[in-house]
mmCIF file of C-alpha atoms in Angstrom:
data_model
loop_
_atom_site.group_PDB
_atom_site.id
_atom_site.type_symbol
_atom_site.label_atom_id
_atom_site.label_comp_id
_atom_site.label_asym_id
_atom_site.label_seq_id
_atom_site.Cartn_x
_atom_site.Cartn_y
_atom_site.Cartn_z
ATOM 1 C CA MET A 1 -42.539 5.725 -25.512
ATOM 2 C CA ALA A 2 -40.727 3.078 -23.493
ATOM 3 C CA THR A 3 -41.426 2.938 -19.769
ATOM 4 C CA GLY A 4 -38.596 3.152 -17.271
ATOM 5 C CA THR A 5 -38.830 -0.580 -16.693
ATOM 6 C CA GLY A 6 -38.854 -1.288 -20.400
ATOM 7 C CA THR A 7 -35.788 0.862 -20.922
ATOM 8 C CA VAL A 8 -33.946 -0.912 -18.129
ATOM 9 C CA ASN A 9 -34.907 -4.303 -19.538
ATOM 10 C CA PHE A 10 -33.772 -3.281 -23.021
ATOM 11 C CA GLN A 11 -30.436 -2.078 -21.672
ATOM 12 C CA THR A 12 -29.998 -5.268 -19.655
ATOM 13 C CA VAL A 13 -30.739 -7.460 -22.659
ATOM 14 C CA ARG A 14 -28.433 -5.434 -24.891
ATOM 15 C CA GLU A 15 -25.580 -5.602 -22.401
ATOM 16 C CA SER A 16 -26.052 -9.351 -22.070
ATOM 17 C CA ASN A 17 -25.949 -9.655 -25.858
ATOM 18 C CA LEU A 18 -22.807 -7.523 -26.022
ATOM 19 C CA ARG A 19 -21.075 -9.922 -23.659
ATOM 20 C CA THR A 20 -22.335 -12.923 -25.634
ATOM 21 C CA VAL A 21 -20.953 -11.512 -28.869
ATOM 22 C CA LEU A 22 -17.641 -10.618 -27.198
ATOM 23 C CA ARG A 23 -17.295 -14.158 -25.864
ATOM 24 C CA THR A 24 -18.222 -15.645 -29.239
ATOM 25 C CA VAL A 25 -15.676 -13.523 -31.093
ATOM 26 C CA ARG A 26 -12.969 -14.566 -28.632
ATOM 27 C CA GLU A 27 -13.844 -18.250 -28.915
ATOM 28 C CA HIS A 28 -14.158 -18.324 -32.717
ATOM 29 C CA ALA A 29 -11.781 -15.588 -33.908
ATOM 30 C CA PRO A 30 -11.169 -14.806 -36.632
ATOM 31 C CA CYS A 31 -14.844 -14.981 -37.556
ATOM 32 C CA SER A 32 -17.363 -13.037 -39.603
ATOM 33 C CA ARG A 33 -20.481 -11.270 -38.381
ATOM 34 C CA ALA A 34 -22.496 -13.974 -40.078
ATOM 35 C CA ALA A 35 -20.628 -16.644 -38.153
ATOM 36 C CA VAL A 36 -21.311 -14.792 -34.892
ATOM 37 C CA ALA A 37 -25.008 -14.622 -35.772
ATOM 38 C CA ALA A 38 -25.085 -18.344 -36.499
ATOM 39 C CA ALA A 39 -23.274 -19.201 -33.263
ATOM 40 C CA THR A 40 -25.402 -16.963 -31.017
ATOM 41 C CA GLY A 41 -28.816 -17.232 -32.654
ATOM 42 C CA LEU A 42 -29.024 -13.435 -32.907
ATOM 43 C CA ASN A 43 -30.125 -11.939 -36.202
ATOM 44 C CA LYS A 44 -27.508 -10.377 -38.475
ATOM 45 C CA THR A 45 -28.755 -6.820 -38.031
ATOM 46 C CA THR A 46 -28.534 -7.104 -34.251
ATOM 47 C CA VAL A 47 -25.060 -8.653 -34.462
ATOM 48 C CA SER A 48 -23.845 -5.826 -36.714
ATOM 49 C CA SER A 49 -25.116 -3.252 -34.211
ATOM 50 C CA LEU A 50 -23.534 -5.069 -31.277
ATOM 51 C CA VAL A 51 -20.214 -5.473 -33.094
ATOM 52 C CA SER A 52 -20.149 -1.737 -33.871
ATOM 53 C CA ASP A 53 -20.761 -1.030 -30.183
ATOM 54 C CA LEU A 54 -17.964 -3.400 -29.108
ATOM 55 C CA MET A 55 -15.600 -1.829 -31.627
ATOM 56 C CA ALA A 56 -16.365 1.613 -30.189
ATOM 57 C CA ARG A 57 -15.539 0.271 -26.730
ATOM 58 C CA GLY A 58 -12.165 -1.072 -27.917
ATOM 59 C CA LEU A 59 -13.091 -4.721 -27.388
ATOM 60 C CA VAL A 60 -13.481 -6.027 -30.949
ATOM 61 C CA ARG A 61 -11.704 -5.113 -34.177
ATOM 62 C CA GLU A 62 -11.803 -6.019 -37.831
ATOM 63 C CA THR A 63 -8.726 -7.977 -38.843
ATOM 64 C CA GLY A 64 -8.527 -6.661 -42.392
ATOM 65 C CA GLU A 65 -9.102 -10.172 -43.702
ATOM 66 C CA THR A 66 -12.231 -11.591 -45.296
ATOM 67 C CA SER A 67 -13.877 -14.977 -45.183
ATOM 68 C CA GLN A 68 -13.966 -16.947 -48.414
ATOM 69 C CA ARG A 69 -17.596 -17.775 -49.056
ATOM 70 C CA ARG A 70 -18.915 -19.259 -52.270
ATOM 71 C CA VAL A 71 -21.946 -16.967 -52.562
ATOM 72 C CA GLY A 72 -22.322 -13.235 -51.853
ATOM 73 C CA ARG A 73 -19.869 -10.661 -50.597
ATOM 74 C CA PRO A 74 -16.947 -11.839 -48.469
ATOM 75 C CA GLY A 75 -17.472 -11.266 -44.740
ATOM 76 C CA VAL A 76 -14.967 -9.088 -42.921
ATOM 77 C CA LEU A 77 -13.380 -11.089 -40.111
ATOM 78 C CA LEU A 78 -13.488 -10.063 -36.458
ATOM 79 C CA ALA A 79 -11.135 -10.641 -33.522
ATOM 80 C CA PRO A 80 -10.780 -9.377 -29.953
ATOM 81 C CA ASP A 81 -9.063 -5.991 -29.905
ATOM 82 C CA GLU A 82 -6.004 -6.679 -27.796
ATOM 83 C CA ARG A 83 -4.703 -3.121 -28.229
ATOM 84 C CA SER A 84 -7.124 -1.106 -26.110
ATOM 85 C CA VAL A 85 -7.744 -2.633 -22.680
ATOM 86 C CA ALA A 86 -5.730 -4.355 -19.966
ATOM 87 C CA ALA A 87 -6.246 -6.004 -16.600
ATOM 88 C CA ILE A 88 -3.848 -6.137 -13.658
ATOM 89 C CA GLY A 89 -3.279 -8.892 -11.115
ATOM 90 C CA LEU A 90 -1.202 -8.247 -8.009
ATOM 91 C CA GLU A 91 -0.161 -10.728 -5.333
ATOM 92 C CA VAL A 92 0.798 -9.702 -1.803
ATOM 93 C CA ASN A 93 3.129 -12.104 -0.090
ATOM 94 C CA VAL A 94 5.192 -11.930 3.067
ATOM 95 C CA ASP A 95 8.193 -10.352 1.361
ATOM 96 C CA PHE A 96 7.170 -9.270 -2.101
ATOM 97 C CA LEU A 97 4.524 -7.975 -4.455
ATOM 98 C CA SER A 98 4.102 -9.716 -7.819
ATOM 99 C CA VAL A 99 2.333 -7.739 -10.546
ATOM 100 C CA VAL A 100 1.161 -8.978 -13.949
ATOM 101 C CA ALA A 101 -0.794 -7.012 -16.559
ATOM 102 C CA VAL A 102 -2.418 -8.773 -19.507
ATOM 103 C CA ASP A 103 -4.361 -7.785 -22.605
ATOM 104 C CA LEU A 104 -7.740 -9.039 -23.784
ATOM 105 C CA LEU A 105 -6.107 -12.215 -25.122
ATOM 106 C CA HIS A 106 -4.405 -12.856 -21.740
ATOM 107 C CA ARG A 107 -1.011 -12.023 -23.222
ATOM 108 C CA GLU A 108 1.430 -10.622 -20.695
ATOM 109 C CA LEU A 109 2.155 -6.899 -21.060
ATOM 110 C CA VAL A 110 3.966 -6.118 -17.796
ATOM 111 C CA HIS A 111 5.522 -8.316 -15.124
ATOM 112 C CA ARG A 112 7.052 -6.803 -11.984
ATOM 113 C CA HIS A 113 8.476 -8.298 -8.787
ATOM 114 C CA VAL A 114 8.681 -5.735 -5.983
ATOM 115 C CA PRO A 115 10.516 -6.578 -2.707
ATOM 116 C CA LEU A 116 8.413 -5.612 0.316
ATOM 117 C CA ASP A 117 8.580 -6.687 3.939
ATOM 118 C CA ALA A 118 4.807 -6.850 4.268
ATOM 119 C CA ARG A 119 4.892 -8.566 7.641
ATOM 120 C CA SER A 120 6.905 -5.762 9.263
ATOM 121 C CA ALA A 121 5.293 -2.883 7.392
ATOM 122 C CA GLY A 122 1.750 -3.539 8.582
ATOM 123 C CA ALA A 123 -1.501 -3.579 6.662
ATOM 124 C CA ARG A 124 -2.057 0.128 6.049
ATOM 125 C CA ALA A 125 1.504 0.769 4.919
ATOM 126 C CA CYS A 126 1.190 -2.232 2.601
ATOM 127 C CA ALA A 127 -2.040 -0.855 1.161
ATOM 128 C CA HIS A 128 -0.257 2.436 0.397
ATOM 129 C CA ARG A 129 2.629 0.548 -1.244
ATOM 130 C CA ILE A 130 0.210 -1.555 -3.301
ATOM 131 C CA ALA A 131 -1.591 1.558 -4.518
ATOM 132 C CA ASP A 132 1.736 3.240 -5.375
ATOM 133 C CA THR A 133 2.884 0.119 -7.243
ATOM 134 C CA LEU A 134 -0.341 -0.019 -9.234
ATOM 135 C CA ARG A 135 -0.001 3.658 -10.144
ATOM 136 C CA GLU A 136 3.585 3.050 -11.280
ATOM 137 C CA VAL A 137 2.581 0.057 -13.393
ATOM 138 C CA THR A 138 -0.054 2.082 -15.255
ATOM 139 C CA GLU A 139 2.734 4.463 -16.290
ATOM 140 C CA ALA A 140 4.588 1.651 -18.076
ATOM 141 C CA PRO A 141 4.726 2.266 -21.849
ATOM 142 C CA GLU A 142 2.778 -0.948 -22.461
ATOM 143 C CA LEU A 143 -0.215 0.353 -20.459
ATOM 144 C CA ARG A 144 -0.085 4.103 -20.912
ATOM 145 C CA GLU A 145 -2.569 4.166 -23.803
ATOM 146 C CA ARG A 146 -4.851 1.405 -22.485
ATOM 147 C CA THR A 147 -7.959 1.371 -20.319
ATOM 148 C CA VAL A 148 -7.415 -0.837 -17.266
ATOM 149 C CA VAL A 149 -10.748 -2.547 -16.704
ATOM 150 C CA GLY A 150 -9.956 -4.233 -13.406
ATOM 151 C CA VAL A 151 -7.395 -4.882 -10.689
ATOM 152 C CA SER A 152 -7.229 -8.093 -8.692
ATOM 153 C CA VAL A 153 -5.246 -8.343 -5.451
ATOM 154 C CA ALA A 154 -4.344 -11.781 -4.091
ATOM 155 C CA VAL A 155 -3.680 -12.178 -0.358
ATOM 156 C CA PRO A 156 -2.664 -15.324 1.575
ATOM 157 C CA GLY A 157 -5.477 -15.529 4.094
ATOM 158 C CA LEU A 158 -9.208 -15.585 4.780
ATOM 159 C CA ILE A 159 -10.876 -13.053 2.499
ATOM 160 C CA ASP A 160 -14.418 -11.741 2.524
ATOM 161 C CA ALA A 161 -14.398 -11.310 -1.258
ATOM 162 C CA PRO A 162 -17.628 -9.261 -1.614
ATOM 163 C CA SER A 163 -16.301 -6.523 0.682
ATOM 164 C CA GLY A 164 -12.611 -7.059 -0.051
ATOM 165 C CA THR A 165 -11.828 -7.385 3.658
ATOM 166 C CA VAL A 166 -8.933 -9.550 4.814
ATOM 167 C CA ARG A 167 -10.399 -11.327 7.824
ATOM 168 C CA ARG A 168 -7.230 -13.093 8.843
ATOM 169 C CA ALA A 169 -3.797 -13.516 7.269
ATOM 170 C CA PRO A 170 -1.549 -15.115 9.927
ATOM 171 C CA ASN A 171 1.664 -14.988 7.929
ATOM 172 C CA LEU A 172 1.171 -11.262 7.299
ATOM 173 C CA GLY A 173 -0.080 -10.538 10.811
ATOM 174 C CA TRP A 174 -3.303 -8.996 9.425
ATOM 175 C CA ARG A 175 -6.777 -9.111 10.961
ATOM 176 C CA GLU A 176 -9.954 -7.380 9.754
ATOM 177 C CA VAL A 177 -8.177 -5.211 7.176
ATOM 178 C CA PRO A 178 -10.559 -3.385 4.764
ATOM 179 C CA LEU A 179 -8.037 -3.741 1.946
ATOM 180 C CA ARG A 180 -10.360 -2.987 -0.965
ATOM 181 C CA GLU A 181 -11.583 0.182 0.770
ATOM 182 C CA LEU A 182 -8.006 1.279 1.452
ATOM 183 C CA LEU A 183 -7.006 0.655 -2.156
ATOM 184 C CA LEU A 184 -9.975 2.521 -3.614
ATOM 185 C CA SER A 185 -8.989 5.479 -1.458
ATOM 186 C CA GLY A 186 -5.338 5.172 -2.451
ATOM 187 C CA LEU A 187 -6.151 5.003 -6.166
ATOM 188 C CA ALA A 188 -8.493 8.017 -6.188
ATOM 189 C CA GLY A 189 -7.395 10.547 -8.770
ATOM 190 C CA SER A 190 -5.242 8.042 -10.645
ATOM 191 C CA ALA A 191 -5.765 6.330 -13.991
ATOM 192 C CA LEU A 192 -7.252 3.431 -12.003
ATOM 193 C CA ALA A 193 -9.884 5.512 -10.226
ATOM 194 C CA GLY A 194 -12.712 3.973 -12.281
ATOM 195 C CA ALA A 195 -11.395 0.426 -12.392
ATOM 196 C CA THR A 196 -13.009 -2.450 -10.522
ATOM 197 C CA VAL A 197 -10.881 -3.687 -7.602
ATOM 198 C CA LEU A 198 -11.185 -7.281 -6.398
ATOM 199 C CA VAL A 199 -9.482 -8.791 -3.332
ATOM 200 C CA ASP A 200 -9.340 -12.583 -3.157
ATOM 201 C CA ASN A 201 -7.381 -15.459 -1.693
ATOM 202 C CA ASP A 202 -4.052 -16.204 -3.396
ATOM 203 C CA ALA A 203 -4.758 -19.932 -3.763
ATOM 204 C CA ASN A 204 -8.120 -19.240 -5.404
ATOM 205 C CA LEU A 205 -6.498 -17.042 -8.022
ATOM 206 C CA GLY A 206 -3.637 -19.504 -8.463
ATOM 207 C CA ALA A 207 -6.241 -22.174 -9.209
ATOM 208 C CA MET A 208 -7.810 -19.923 -11.850
ATOM 209 C CA ALA A 209 -4.392 -19.435 -13.443
ATOM 210 C CA GLU A 210 -3.883 -23.194 -13.648
ATOM 211 C CA TYR A 211 -7.380 -23.649 -15.074
ATOM 212 C CA ARG A 212 -6.736 -21.119 -17.825
ATOM 213 C CA PHE A 213 -3.002 -21.347 -18.569
ATOM 214 C CA GLY A 214 -1.405 -24.398 -16.951
ATOM 215 C CA PRO A 215 -0.645 -27.737 -18.612
ATOM 216 C CA LEU A 216 -3.953 -29.040 -17.209
ATOM 217 C CA ALA A 217 -5.912 -26.009 -18.480
ATOM 218 C CA GLY A 218 -9.610 -26.728 -18.833
ATOM 219 C CA LEU A 219 -9.665 -29.512 -16.227
ATOM 220 C CA PRO A 220 -12.845 -28.564 -14.324
ATOM 221 C CA ASP A 221 -12.098 -30.323 -11.024
ATOM 222 C CA LEU A 222 -8.690 -29.107 -9.952
ATOM 223 C CA VAL A 223 -6.916 -27.967 -6.787
ATOM 224 C CA TYR A 224 -3.978 -25.572 -6.688
ATOM 225 C CA VAL A 225 -1.839 -25.756 -3.528
ATOM 226 C CA THR A 226 0.356 -22.758 -2.784
ATOM 227 C CA GLY A 227 3.918 -23.505 -1.795
ATOM 228 C CA GLU A 228 5.094 -20.197 -0.438
ATOM 229 C CA VAL A 229 5.442 -19.179 3.225
ATOM 230 C CA GLY A 230 1.945 -20.529 3.870
ATOM 231 C CA ILE A 231 -0.082 -23.376 2.389
ATOM 232 C CA GLY A 232 -3.520 -22.732 0.945
ATOM 233 C CA ALA A 233 -5.677 -24.501 -1.627
ATOM 234 C CA GLY A 234 -7.791 -23.087 -4.418
ATOM 235 C CA VAL A 235 -10.480 -25.674 -5.177
ATOM 236 C CA LEU A 236 -12.290 -25.786 -8.515
ATOM 237 C CA VAL A 237 -15.421 -27.916 -8.819
ATOM 238 C CA GLY A 238 -17.006 -28.022 -12.243
ATOM 239 C CA GLY A 239 -14.819 -25.114 -13.343
ATOM 240 C CA GLU A 240 -16.078 -22.879 -10.502
ATOM 241 C CA LEU A 241 -14.284 -21.905 -7.311
ATOM 242 C CA LEU A 242 -15.516 -23.684 -4.213
ATOM 243 C CA ARG A 243 -15.837 -20.860 -1.686
ATOM 244 C CA GLY A 244 -18.103 -22.283 1.014
ATOM 245 C CA ALA A 245 -20.793 -20.511 3.022
ATOM 246 C CA GLY A 246 -18.511 -17.741 4.263
ATOM 247 C CA GLY A 247 -16.049 -17.734 1.364
ATOM 248 C CA PHE A 248 -13.302 -19.331 3.443
ATOM 249 C CA ALA A 249 -12.961 -22.776 1.827
ATOM 250 C CA GLY A 250 -9.545 -24.170 0.911
ATOM 251 C CA GLU A 251 -7.519 -23.551 4.083
ATOM 252 C CA ILE A 252 -5.803 -26.912 3.771
ATOM 253 C CA GLY A 253 -2.683 -25.535 5.465
ATOM 254 C CA HIS A 254 -4.558 -25.472 8.743
ATOM 255 C CA LEU A 255 -5.749 -29.057 8.731
ATOM 256 C CA GLU A 256 -4.556 -30.484 12.047
ATOM 257 C CA LEU A 257 -2.653 -33.649 11.125
ATOM 258 C CA ASP A 258 -0.521 -34.167 14.241
ATOM 259 C CA ALA A 259 -1.919 -32.942 17.564
ATOM 260 C CA GLY A 260 1.533 -33.150 19.126
ATOM 261 C CA GLY A 261 3.294 -31.532 16.196
ATOM 262 C CA PRO A 262 5.087 -28.179 15.905
ATOM 263 C CA GLU A 263 3.298 -24.889 16.515
ATOM 264 C CA CYS A 264 1.707 -23.256 13.497
ATOM 265 C CA SER A 265 1.482 -19.547 12.689
ATOM 266 C CA CYS A 266 -2.258 -19.778 13.401
ATOM 267 C CA GLY A 267 -1.524 -20.664 17.042
ATOM 268 C CA ARG A 268 -2.492 -24.339 16.880
ATOM 269 C CA ARG A 269 -0.200 -27.336 16.660
ATOM 270 C CA GLY A 270 0.453 -29.917 13.974
ATOM 271 C CA CYS A 271 -1.198 -28.125 11.043
ATOM 272 C CA LEU A 272 -0.111 -29.171 7.557
ATOM 273 C CA GLU A 273 1.610 -25.800 7.163
ATOM 274 C CA ALA A 274 3.676 -26.422 10.306
ATOM 275 C CA LEU A 275 4.671 -29.856 9.005
ATOM 276 C CA ALA A 276 5.173 -29.279 5.274
ATOM 277 C CA GLY A 277 5.271 -25.522 4.732
ATOM 278 C CA ILE A 278 8.446 -24.056 3.285
ATOM 279 C CA GLY A 279 9.617 -22.802 6.680
ATOM 280 C CA ALA A 280 9.163 -26.242 8.220
ATOM 281 C CA ILE A 281 10.964 -27.929 5.318
ATOM 282 C CA LEU A 282 13.935 -25.585 5.500
ATOM 283 C CA ARG A 283 14.307 -25.859 9.285
ATOM 284 C CA THR A 284 14.428 -29.637 8.969
ATOM 285 C CA ALA A 285 16.515 -29.845 5.811
ATOM 286 C CA LEU A 286 19.050 -27.163 6.769
ATOM 287 C CA PRO A 287 19.325 -27.179 10.570
ATOM 288 C CA ASP A 288 22.782 -25.626 10.325
ATOM 289 C CA LEU A 289 21.670 -22.643 8.257
ATOM 290 C CA VAL A 290 18.143 -21.640 9.259
ATOM 291 C CA PRO A 291 18.028 -18.995 12.018
ATOM 292 C CA GLY A 292 15.531 -19.137 14.851
ATOM 293 C CA ARG A 293 13.396 -16.284 13.491
ATOM 294 C CA PRO A 294 11.024 -15.691 10.552
ATOM 295 C CA LEU A 295 12.848 -15.771 7.225
ATOM 296 C CA SER A 296 12.814 -12.959 4.694
ATOM 297 C CA GLY A 297 11.757 -13.693 1.137
ATOM 298 C CA ALA A 298 15.314 -13.399 -0.121
ATOM 299 C CA GLU A 299 16.479 -15.821 2.553
ATOM 300 C CA VAL A 300 13.742 -18.317 1.683
ATOM 301 C CA ALA A 301 14.680 -18.286 -2.001
ATOM 302 C CA GLU A 302 18.374 -18.754 -1.205
ATOM 303 C CA LEU A 303 17.761 -21.525 1.304
ATOM 304 C CA VAL A 304 15.380 -23.372 -1.027
ATOM 305 C CA ALA A 305 18.172 -23.423 -3.612
ATOM 306 C CA VAL A 306 20.615 -24.771 -1.008
ATOM 307 C CA ALA A 307 18.160 -27.465 0.110
ATOM 308 C CA VAL A 308 17.622 -28.556 -3.495
ATOM 309 C CA ASP A 309 21.387 -28.617 -4.118
ATOM 310 C CA ARG A 310 21.995 -30.734 -1.026
ATOM 311 C CA ALA A 311 19.171 -33.133 -1.867
ATOM 312 C CA SER A 312 20.461 -33.417 -5.431
ATOM 313 C CA ALA A 313 23.850 -34.371 -4.004
ATOM 314 C CA GLY A 314 22.166 -37.061 -1.899
ATOM 315 C CA GLU A 315 22.721 -35.379 1.479
ATOM 316 C CA PRO A 316 20.603 -37.593 3.815
ATOM 317 C CA THR A 317 19.182 -34.844 6.057
ATOM 318 C CA ALA A 318 17.924 -32.764 3.122
ATOM 319 C CA VAL A 319 16.515 -35.773 1.251
ATOM 320 C CA ALA A 320 14.726 -37.066 4.348
ATOM 321 C CA ALA A 321 13.235 -33.637 5.093
ATOM 322 C CA LEU A 322 11.847 -33.205 1.587
ATOM 323 C CA GLU A 323 10.483 -36.717 1.389
ATOM 324 C CA ARG A 324 8.854 -36.409 4.811
ATOM 325 C CA ALA A 325 7.214 -33.152 3.749
ATOM 326 C CA GLY A 326 5.950 -34.883 0.611
ATOM 327 C CA THR A 327 4.306 -37.536 2.776
ATOM 328 C CA TRP A 328 2.569 -34.890 4.910
ATOM 329 C CA LEU A 329 1.393 -33.141 1.737
ATOM 330 C CA GLY A 330 0.019 -36.490 0.589
ATOM 331 C CA HIS A 331 -2.041 -36.733 3.785
ATOM 332 C CA GLY A 332 -3.512 -33.346 2.954
ATOM 333 C CA VAL A 333 -4.190 -34.375 -0.637
ATOM 334 C CA ALA A 334 -5.921 -37.546 0.601
ATOM 335 C CA THR A 335 -8.312 -35.356 2.593
ATOM 336 C CA LEU A 336 -9.064 -33.336 -0.535
ATOM 337 C CA VAL A 337 -9.659 -36.529 -2.513
ATOM 338 C CA ASN A 338 -12.046 -37.879 0.120
ATOM 339 C CA VAL A 339 -14.027 -34.627 0.247
ATOM 340 C CA VAL A 340 -14.072 -33.203 -3.300
ATOM 341 C CA ASN A 341 -12.359 -35.852 -5.510
ATOM 342 C CA PRO A 342 -10.384 -33.492 -7.789
ATOM 343 C CA GLY A 343 -8.977 -34.679 -11.089
ATOM 344 C CA ALA A 344 -5.617 -33.151 -10.211
ATOM 345 C CA VAL A 345 -3.755 -31.378 -7.428
ATOM 346 C CA VAL A 346 -1.138 -28.909 -8.653
ATOM 347 C CA LEU A 347 1.714 -27.964 -6.310
ATOM 348 C CA GLY A 348 2.937 -24.416 -6.799
ATOM 349 C CA GLY A 349 5.454 -21.914 -5.486
ATOM 350 C CA TYR A 350 8.592 -23.280 -3.820
ATOM 351 C CA PHE A 351 7.185 -26.796 -3.985
ATOM 352 C CA VAL A 352 8.094 -26.792 -7.689
ATOM 353 C CA PRO A 353 11.916 -26.916 -7.383
ATOM 354 C CA MET A 354 11.468 -29.556 -4.660
ATOM 355 C CA ALA A 355 9.039 -31.630 -6.729
ATOM 356 C CA ARG A 356 11.561 -34.389 -7.469
ATOM 357 C CA TRP A 357 11.378 -35.453 -3.802
ATOM 358 C CA LEU A 358 7.961 -34.143 -2.770
ATOM 359 C CA VAL A 359 5.744 -35.466 -5.556
ATOM 360 C CA PRO A 360 6.505 -39.240 -5.396
ATOM 361 C CA ARG A 361 5.909 -39.359 -1.627
ATOM 362 C CA CYS A 362 2.857 -37.125 -1.966
ATOM 363 C CA ARG A 363 1.323 -39.438 -4.564
ATOM 364 C CA GLU A 364 2.069 -42.489 -2.442
ATOM 365 C CA ALA A 365 0.509 -41.033 0.719
ATOM 366 C CA ALA A 366 -2.487 -39.712 -1.216
ATOM 367 C CA ARG A 367 -3.197 -43.171 -2.595
ATOM 368 C CA ALA A 368 -2.779 -44.773 0.836
ATOM 369 C CA GLY A 369 -5.016 -42.251 2.598
ATOM 370 C CA SER A 370 -7.819 -42.034 0.039
ATOM 371 C CA PHE A 371 -10.907 -44.161 0.408
ATOM 372 C CA ALA A 372 -11.338 -44.343 -3.369
ATOM 373 C CA PRO A 373 -8.872 -46.645 -5.165
ATOM 374 C CA GLU A 374 -5.846 -44.975 -6.766
ATOM 375 C CA ALA A 375 -6.694 -41.660 -5.069
ATOM 376 C CA GLY A 376 -9.925 -41.421 -7.030
ATOM 377 C CA GLY A 377 -7.986 -40.850 -10.243
ATOM 378 C CA CYS A 378 -6.384 -37.693 -8.832
ATOM 379 C CA ARG A 379 -3.065 -36.685 -10.374
ATOM 380 C CA VAL A 380 -0.428 -34.787 -8.377
ATOM 381 C CA GLU A 381 1.707 -32.523 -10.560
ATOM 382 C CA PRO A 382 4.059 -29.544 -10.070
ATOM 383 C CA SER A 383 3.006 -26.217 -11.547
ATOM 384 C CA ASP A 384 4.905 -24.585 -14.380
ATOM 385 C CA LEU A 385 3.525 -21.056 -13.806
ATOM 386 C CA GLY A 386 6.233 -19.947 -11.381
ATOM 387 C CA MET A 387 5.792 -17.522 -8.477
ATOM 388 C CA SER A 388 3.340 -15.277 -10.346
ATOM 389 C CA ALA A 389 0.468 -17.768 -10.625
ATOM 390 C CA ALA A 390 -1.870 -15.838 -8.320
ATOM 391 C CA SER A 391 -1.244 -12.461 -9.950
ATOM 392 C CA ARG A 392 -1.629 -13.931 -13.434
ATOM 393 C CA GLY A 393 -4.792 -15.721 -12.387
ATOM 394 C CA GLY A 394 -6.169 -12.506 -10.921
ATOM 395 C CA ALA A 395 -5.587 -10.630 -14.177
ATOM 396 C CA ALA A 396 -7.317 -13.432 -16.094
ATOM 397 C CA VAL A 397 -10.322 -13.251 -13.756
ATOM 398 C CA MET A 398 -10.645 -9.548 -14.561
ATOM 399 C CA ILE A 399 -10.645 -10.203 -18.319
ATOM 400 C CA HIS A 400 -13.177 -13.002 -17.876
ATOM 401 C CA GLY A 401 -15.325 -10.580 -15.906
ATOM 402 C CA LEU A 402 -15.980 -8.569 -19.056
ATOM 403 C CA GLU A 403 -17.715 -11.575 -20.592
ATOM 404 C CA SER A 404 -19.418 -12.841 -17.435
ATOM 405 C CA GLY A 405 -20.902 -9.553 -16.276
ATOM 406 C CA ALA A 406 -18.705 -9.268 -13.191
ATOM 407 C CA LEU A 407 -17.094 -6.096 -14.602
ATOM 408 C CA PRO A 408 -18.726 -3.170 -16.393
ATOM 409 C CA LEU A 409 -17.866 -2.860 -20.058
ATOM 410 C CA PRO A 410 -15.649 0.092 -21.014
ATOM 411 C CA GLN A 411 -17.575 3.105 -22.218
ATOM 412 C CA PRO A 412 -17.540 3.827 -25.987
#
């Protein structure tokens, strides 16, 4: 009879092997059981047992095709079962929620954009609205018959990821908000009651989206810079997020670049966000249109379009404002190059439609401010993932968690 310790060890080893087989099937699909055994080093009997277990959990399926081998019976081919499970990523921003649900192959199932004045509503009201939105999304026809294995919530601020507490989010006006705890309470009794809930920084999850789906996918040393109301950076080193000792790395928007500069939302002066954030760009580019108060999300989107139109027409004030912001961004990128030497910096959010003017000046300033020649080989490129990068990246992190052990496997 196995001892308690032996049973635990057996279960641990088996679960690790299940994840190994799942990852192998995803990487090599369509593939036979024999091919999985060869790739993993596990014997064929063990692989057959593990595949049967994964099929019962809705993670692997037989494709109905067979491999063409010269000797012996044809092997039935396997693939990830994209029909049974889903993961959800949700981004909280100042004026909206962005929600993306994906299947096991990272294919988009649901995409929602929900207007929400998060800054005025307050943290607890936002948590209730997030929970309601997640409940509504699970009722979508595309998700109704699926098991949601995890939910990721991206927030622009300092996040204690293990506890899911938002330590500080200046643009939302949040401090010490136990967001994960609030969401778990709000989702009790729903279809998501058993799902894992992760809260993380929006730039971190945007970086993961670029790493998995962007044009530079697979580049292990990459930085994603948000271009929404605030500026944050998700930093990947060797394909892993650089979090720092307290999990607060990447707050590039609060680098103090000009001690006598404009006041920042954090209370200091001359931060990168106060010099090159979207609010700062619009106030400088459109002095005749921008009111002397915080802008709503709808207003930001409209004014960004106007600024781009004016710059495209060669209007000097708009062009100068965008180019000056690009130079300030380049100073920030130079700091990143000198500290972590990324292979690329990707500008996201509202920086994308402004890239024609931002990127050349950003590249120039990055080269000038970097100690290494030619900015250490760092490229500066606009994102092509749109405003849902963080939510899409969060959903991808949940799917990856099934293979990495960060999420429990669905029950058979």
